CSV table of C-alpha atoms in Angstrom, one decimal:
chain,number,residue,atom,x,y,z
A,1,MET,CA,-78.0,92.2,-86.6
A,2,GLN,CA,-78.0,91.6,-83.2
A,3,THR,CA,-77.1,87.9,-82.4
A,4,SER,CA,-79.2,86.9,-79.0
A,5,LEU,CA,-77.1,85.5,-76.1
A,6,PRO,CA,-77.5,81.6,-75.3
A,7,ALA,CA,-80.1,80.8,-72.2
A,8,PRO,CA,-77.9,80.3,-69.0
A,9,ARG,CA,-77.6,76.6,-68.6
A,10,LYS,CA,-79.7,75.4,-65.8
A,11,VAL,CA,-77.3,73.5,-63.5
A,12,SER,CA,-79.7,70.6,-61.1
A,13,ARG,CA,-78.7,70.3,-57.8
A,14,PRO,CA,-79.3,67.3,-56.1
A,15,ARG,CA,-82.2,66.7,-54.2
A,16,ALA,CA,-82.0,66.8,-50.3
A,17,ASP,CA,-83.3,63.0,-50.1
A,18,ALA,CA,-80.2,61.8,-52.7
A,19,LEU,CA,-77.6,63.7,-50.4
A,20,ARG,CA,-79.1,62.3,-47.0
A,21,ASN,CA,-78.5,59.3,-49.3
A,22,ARG,CA,-75.3,59.8,-49.9
A,23,GLU,CA,-74.6,60.7,-46.4
A,24,ARG,CA,-76.3,57.6,-45.1
A,25,ILE,CA,-74.5,55.4,-47.7
A,26,VAL,CA,-70.8,57.1,-46.6
A,27,THR,CA,-71.4,56.9,-42.8
A,28,ALA,CA,-72.7,53.0,-43.0
A,29,ALA,CA,-69.7,52.0,-45.3
A,30,ARG,CA,-67.1,54.2,-43.1
A,31,GLU,CA,-68.2,52.0,-40.0
A,32,MET,CA,-68.1,49.2,-42.3
A,33,PHE,CA,-65.0,49.4,-43.0
A,34,VAL,CA,-63.6,50.1,-39.9
A,35,GLU,CA,-65.1,46.5,-38.7
A,36,HIS,CA,-64.7,44.6,-41.7
A,37,GLY,CA,-61.9,46.1,-43.8
A,38,PRO,CA,-62.3,47.8,-47.1
A,39,ASP,CA,-63.2,44.8,-49.3
A,40,VAL,CA,-67.0,44.6,-47.8
A,41,PRO,CA,-69.4,43.7,-50.2
A,42,PHE,CA,-71.9,46.9,-51.5
A,43,ASP,CA,-74.9,44.5,-50.4
A,44,GLU,CA,-74.0,45.1,-46.8
A,45,ILE,CA,-72.9,48.9,-47.0
A,46,ALA,CA,-76.1,49.3,-48.5
A,47,ARG,CA,-78.5,47.4,-46.1
A,48,ARG,CA,-76.8,49.1,-43.2
A,49,ALA,CA,-77.5,52.3,-44.7
A,50,GLY,CA,-81.0,51.6,-45.8
A,51,VAL,CA,-81.1,52.2,-49.2
A,52,GLY,CA,-80.7,49.9,-52.7
A,53,ASN,CA,-77.6,48.6,-54.4
A,54,ALA,CA,-78.8,50.8,-56.9
A,55,THR,CA,-78.5,53.8,-55.3
A,56,VAL,CA,-75.1,52.7,-54.0
A,57,TYR,CA,-73.6,52.4,-57.5
A,58,ARG,CA,-75.6,55.5,-58.7
A,59,ASN,CA,-73.2,57.6,-56.2
A,60,PHE,CA,-70.5,55.4,-56.1
A,61,PRO,CA,-69.3,53.7,-59.6
A,62,ASP,CA,-66.7,51.8,-57.7
A,63,ARG,CA,-65.2,50.8,-54.4
A,64,ASP,CA,-62.2,53.0,-55.1
A,65,ALA,CA,-64.7,56.2,-55.3
A,66,LEU,CA,-66.2,54.8,-51.9
A,67,VAL,CA,-63.4,54.5,-50.1
A,68,ARG,CA,-62.0,58.1,-51.5
A,69,GLU,CA,-65.4,59.6,-50.1
A,70,VAL,CA,-65.1,58.0,-46.6
A,71,VAL,CA,-61.6,58.8,-46.2
A,72,CYS,CA,-61.9,62.5,-47.3
A,73,SER,CA,-65.1,62.9,-45.7
A,74,VAL,CA,-63.6,61.4,-42.1
A,75,LEU,CA,-60.0,64.3,-42.5
A,76,ASP,CA,-62.2,67.0,-43.2
A,77,ARG,CA,-64.5,66.6,-40.1
A,78,THR,CA,-61.2,66.1,-38.2
A,79,VAL,CA,-60.2,69.9,-39.4
A,80,ARG,CA,-63.2,71.4,-38.9
A,81,VAL,CA,-62.9,69.9,-34.9
A,82,ALA,CA,-59.5,71.7,-34.8
A,83,GLU,CA,-60.6,75.1,-36.4
A,84,GLU,CA,-64.1,74.9,-34.0
A,85,ALA,CA,-62.0,74.5,-31.3
A,86,LEU,CA,-59.7,77.5,-32.2
A,87,SER,CA,-62.2,79.9,-32.8
A,88,GLU,CA,-64.1,79.1,-29.4
A,89,SER,CA,-61.3,79.7,-27.1
A,90,GLY,CA,-58.1,80.9,-29.1
A,91,ASP,CA,-56.1,77.6,-27.4
A,92,ALA,CA,-53.8,76.3,-29.7
A,93,TYR,CA,-52.7,73.5,-27.6
A,94,GLU,CA,-56.5,72.6,-26.8
A,95,ALA,CA,-57.6,72.8,-30.3
A,96,LEU,CA,-54.7,70.2,-30.9
A,97,GLU,CA,-55.9,67.8,-28.0
A,98,ARG,CA,-59.5,68.4,-29.6
A,99,PHE,CA,-58.2,66.7,-33.1
A,100,VAL,CA,-56.2,64.2,-31.6
A,101,HIS,CA,-59.3,62.7,-29.7
A,102,ALA,CA,-61.4,63.3,-32.9
A,103,SER,CA,-59.1,61.3,-34.7
A,104,ALA,CA,-59.7,58.6,-32.8
A,105,ASP,CA,-62.8,58.8,-32.5
A,106,GLU,CA,-63.3,58.7,-36.5
A,107,ARG,CA,-61.0,55.9,-36.3
A,108,LEU,CA,-58.5,57.5,-38.8
A,109,SER,CA,-55.7,55.0,-37.9
A,110,ALA,CA,-58.1,52.4,-39.1
A,111,LEU,CA,-58.8,54.2,-42.2
A,112,CYS,CA,-56.1,56.3,-44.0
A,113,PRO,CA,-54.0,52.5,-44.2
A,114,MET,CA,-56.4,51.1,-46.8
A,115,VAL,CA,-55.7,54.2,-48.9
A,116,THR,CA,-52.0,54.2,-48.8
A,117,SER,CA,-51.5,50.4,-49.7
A,118,THR,CA,-54.7,49.3,-51.5
A,119,PHE,CA,-55.9,52.6,-53.3
A,120,ASP,CA,-55.1,55.5,-55.5
A,121,ARG,CA,-53.2,57.7,-52.5
A,122,HIS,CA,-52.1,60.2,-55.1
A,123,HIS,CA,-55.8,61.1,-55.9
A,124,PRO,CA,-56.4,64.7,-55.7
A,125,ASP,CA,-59.0,64.7,-53.5
A,126,LEU,CA,-57.3,62.8,-51.1
A,127,GLU,CA,-54.1,64.7,-51.5
A,128,ALA,CA,-56.0,67.8,-51.3
A,129,ALA,CA,-57.8,66.2,-48.1
A,130,ARG,CA,-54.6,65.2,-46.5
A,131,GLU,CA,-52.9,68.7,-47.0
A,132,ARG,CA,-55.9,70.5,-45.2
A,133,VAL,CA,-55.1,68.2,-41.9
A,134,GLU,CA,-51.8,68.9,-42.1
A,135,ARG,CA,-51.7,72.6,-42.7
A,136,ILE,CA,-54.2,72.8,-39.8
A,137,VAL,CA,-52.1,70.3,-36.8
A,138,GLU,CA,-48.8,72.4,-38.2
A,139,ARG,CA,-50.0,75.8,-37.6
A,140,LEU,CA,-51.6,74.5,-34.0
A,141,MET,CA,-47.9,73.0,-33.3
A,142,ASP,CA,-46.6,76.0,-34.4
A,143,ARG,CA,-49.1,78.5,-32.1
A,144,ALA,CA,-48.5,76.3,-29.5
A,145,LYS,CA,-44.8,76.3,-29.3
A,146,GLU,CA,-44.8,80.2,-29.6
A,147,ALA,CA,-46.9,80.2,-26.8
A,148,GLY,CA,-44.8,77.9,-24.7
A,149,LEU,CA,-47.3,75.4,-24.0
A,150,LEU,CA,-45.7,72.8,-26.6
A,151,ARG,CA,-42.0,71.4,-26.5
A,152,THR,CA,-40.5,72.6,-29.5
A,153,ASP,CA,-38.6,69.1,-30.4
A,154,VAL,CA,-41.6,67.4,-32.1
A,155,GLY,CA,-42.8,67.6,-35.3
A,156,VAL,CA,-46.4,67.0,-37.0
A,157,GLY,CA,-44.9,63.4,-38.0
A,158,ASP,CA,-44.6,62.8,-34.5
A,159,LEU,CA,-47.7,63.4,-33.6
A,160,MET,CA,-49.2,61.7,-36.1
A,161,VAL,CA,-47.6,58.5,-35.9
A,162,ALA,CA,-48.7,58.8,-32.1
A,163,VAL,CA,-52.1,59.1,-33.1
A,164,ALA,CA,-52.1,56.2,-35.5
A,165,GLN,CA,-50.3,53.7,-33.1
A,166,LEU,CA,-52.2,54.7,-29.9
A,167,SER,CA,-55.4,54.5,-31.4
A,168,ARG,CA,-55.1,50.9,-33.2
A,169,PRO,CA,-56.4,48.0,-31.5
A,170,PRO,CA,-53.9,45.8,-30.0
A,171,ALA,CA,-53.7,42.7,-31.9
A,172,GLY,CA,-56.2,39.7,-30.9
A,173,THR,CA,-58.4,42.4,-29.7
A,174,ALA,CA,-61.8,43.9,-31.1
A,175,CYS,CA,-61.8,46.9,-33.2
A,176,CYS,CA,-64.5,48.7,-31.0
A,177,SER,CA,-62.3,47.9,-27.2
A,178,VAL,CA,-59.8,50.5,-28.1
A,179,ASP,CA,-62.4,52.8,-26.9
A,180,ARG,CA,-61.9,52.1,-23.1
A,181,PHE,CA,-58.1,53.2,-23.4
A,182,ALA,CA,-57.4,54.9,-26.4
A,183,HIS,CA,-58.3,58.4,-25.1
A,184,ARG,CA,-56.8,57.8,-21.7
A,185,HIS,CA,-53.3,56.7,-23.9
A,186,LEU,CA,-54.0,59.3,-26.1
A,187,GLN,CA,-54.1,62.4,-23.1
A,188,LEU,CA,-51.2,60.7,-21.6
A,189,PHE,CA,-49.6,61.5,-24.9
A,190,LEU,CA,-50.3,64.8,-25.0
A,191,ASP,CA,-49.3,65.6,-22.0
A,192,GLY,CA,-46.1,64.2,-22.4
A,193,LEU,CA,-46.0,67.2,-25.3
A,194,ARG,CA,-46.5,70.1,-23.1
A,195,ALA,CA,-43.3,72.5,-22.4
A,196,PRO,CA,-41.1,71.6,-20.9
A,197,GLY,CA,-39.8,68.8,-21.6
A,198,ARG,CA,-38.7,66.8,-18.9
A,199,SER,CA,-36.1,65.1,-21.3
A,200,VAL,CA,-33.9,65.0,-24.2
A,201,LEU,CA,-35.8,62.7,-27.4
A,202,PRO,CA,-33.6,60.8,-29.4
A,203,GLY,CA,-33.3,62.4,-33.4
A,204,THR,CA,-34.6,65.3,-34.6
A,205,ALA,CA,-38.5,66.0,-35.1
A,206,VAL,CA,-40.4,63.9,-37.4
A,207,THR,CA,-42.2,65.9,-40.6
A,208,MET,CA,-45.0,64.2,-42.8
A,209,GLU,CA,-42.2,64.1,-45.5
A,210,ASP,CA,-39.7,62.0,-43.4
A,211,LEU,CA,-43.3,59.6,-43.2
A,212,ARG,CA,-43.5,59.4,-47.0
A,213,GLN,CA,-40.2,58.5,-47.6
A,214,ALA,CA,-40.2,55.8,-45.1
């Protein structure tokens, strides 16, 4: 006697309008988190996204989930910028420069501290996104060093600290006003990373593990 196999389960896919709504929510949340911090009301995020409150809660049941999605999406976009730059030109230093400037445009320095200070920084999605960033930056830096373009006495941690510090608004200034200076100062820093170095740096190259322990 033959037994019939169960019918394959139909997996529903989100509708296109549902995906667009989710993207609008994430974009609006990123803007408002940068402007006002992580405690901005969901009502305000929904209003800026042009959706109802119920749509926000349907996609993100709590603030932790929304903040995590915003930070992961930003990290993934900066990784894609670096990967695309490397595939287009093959120049690791140029790709590294594009990653740095994209990080400033995405307000990485404003978003990442929210996770480390307020929410679950060990969530698997966040850890995976951070690992993707670290891998691409380490890959770019190693290739640039091998090509003689990047000084050998700097590490991934050195780069990430500088990006965070140089793209953060000084105390007493509006967040968006930093755009006038950030890319200029980041480029000055990037030019200073080029080999050969004109001076001997104190201490040793900083790794991401050094930053985590600190």
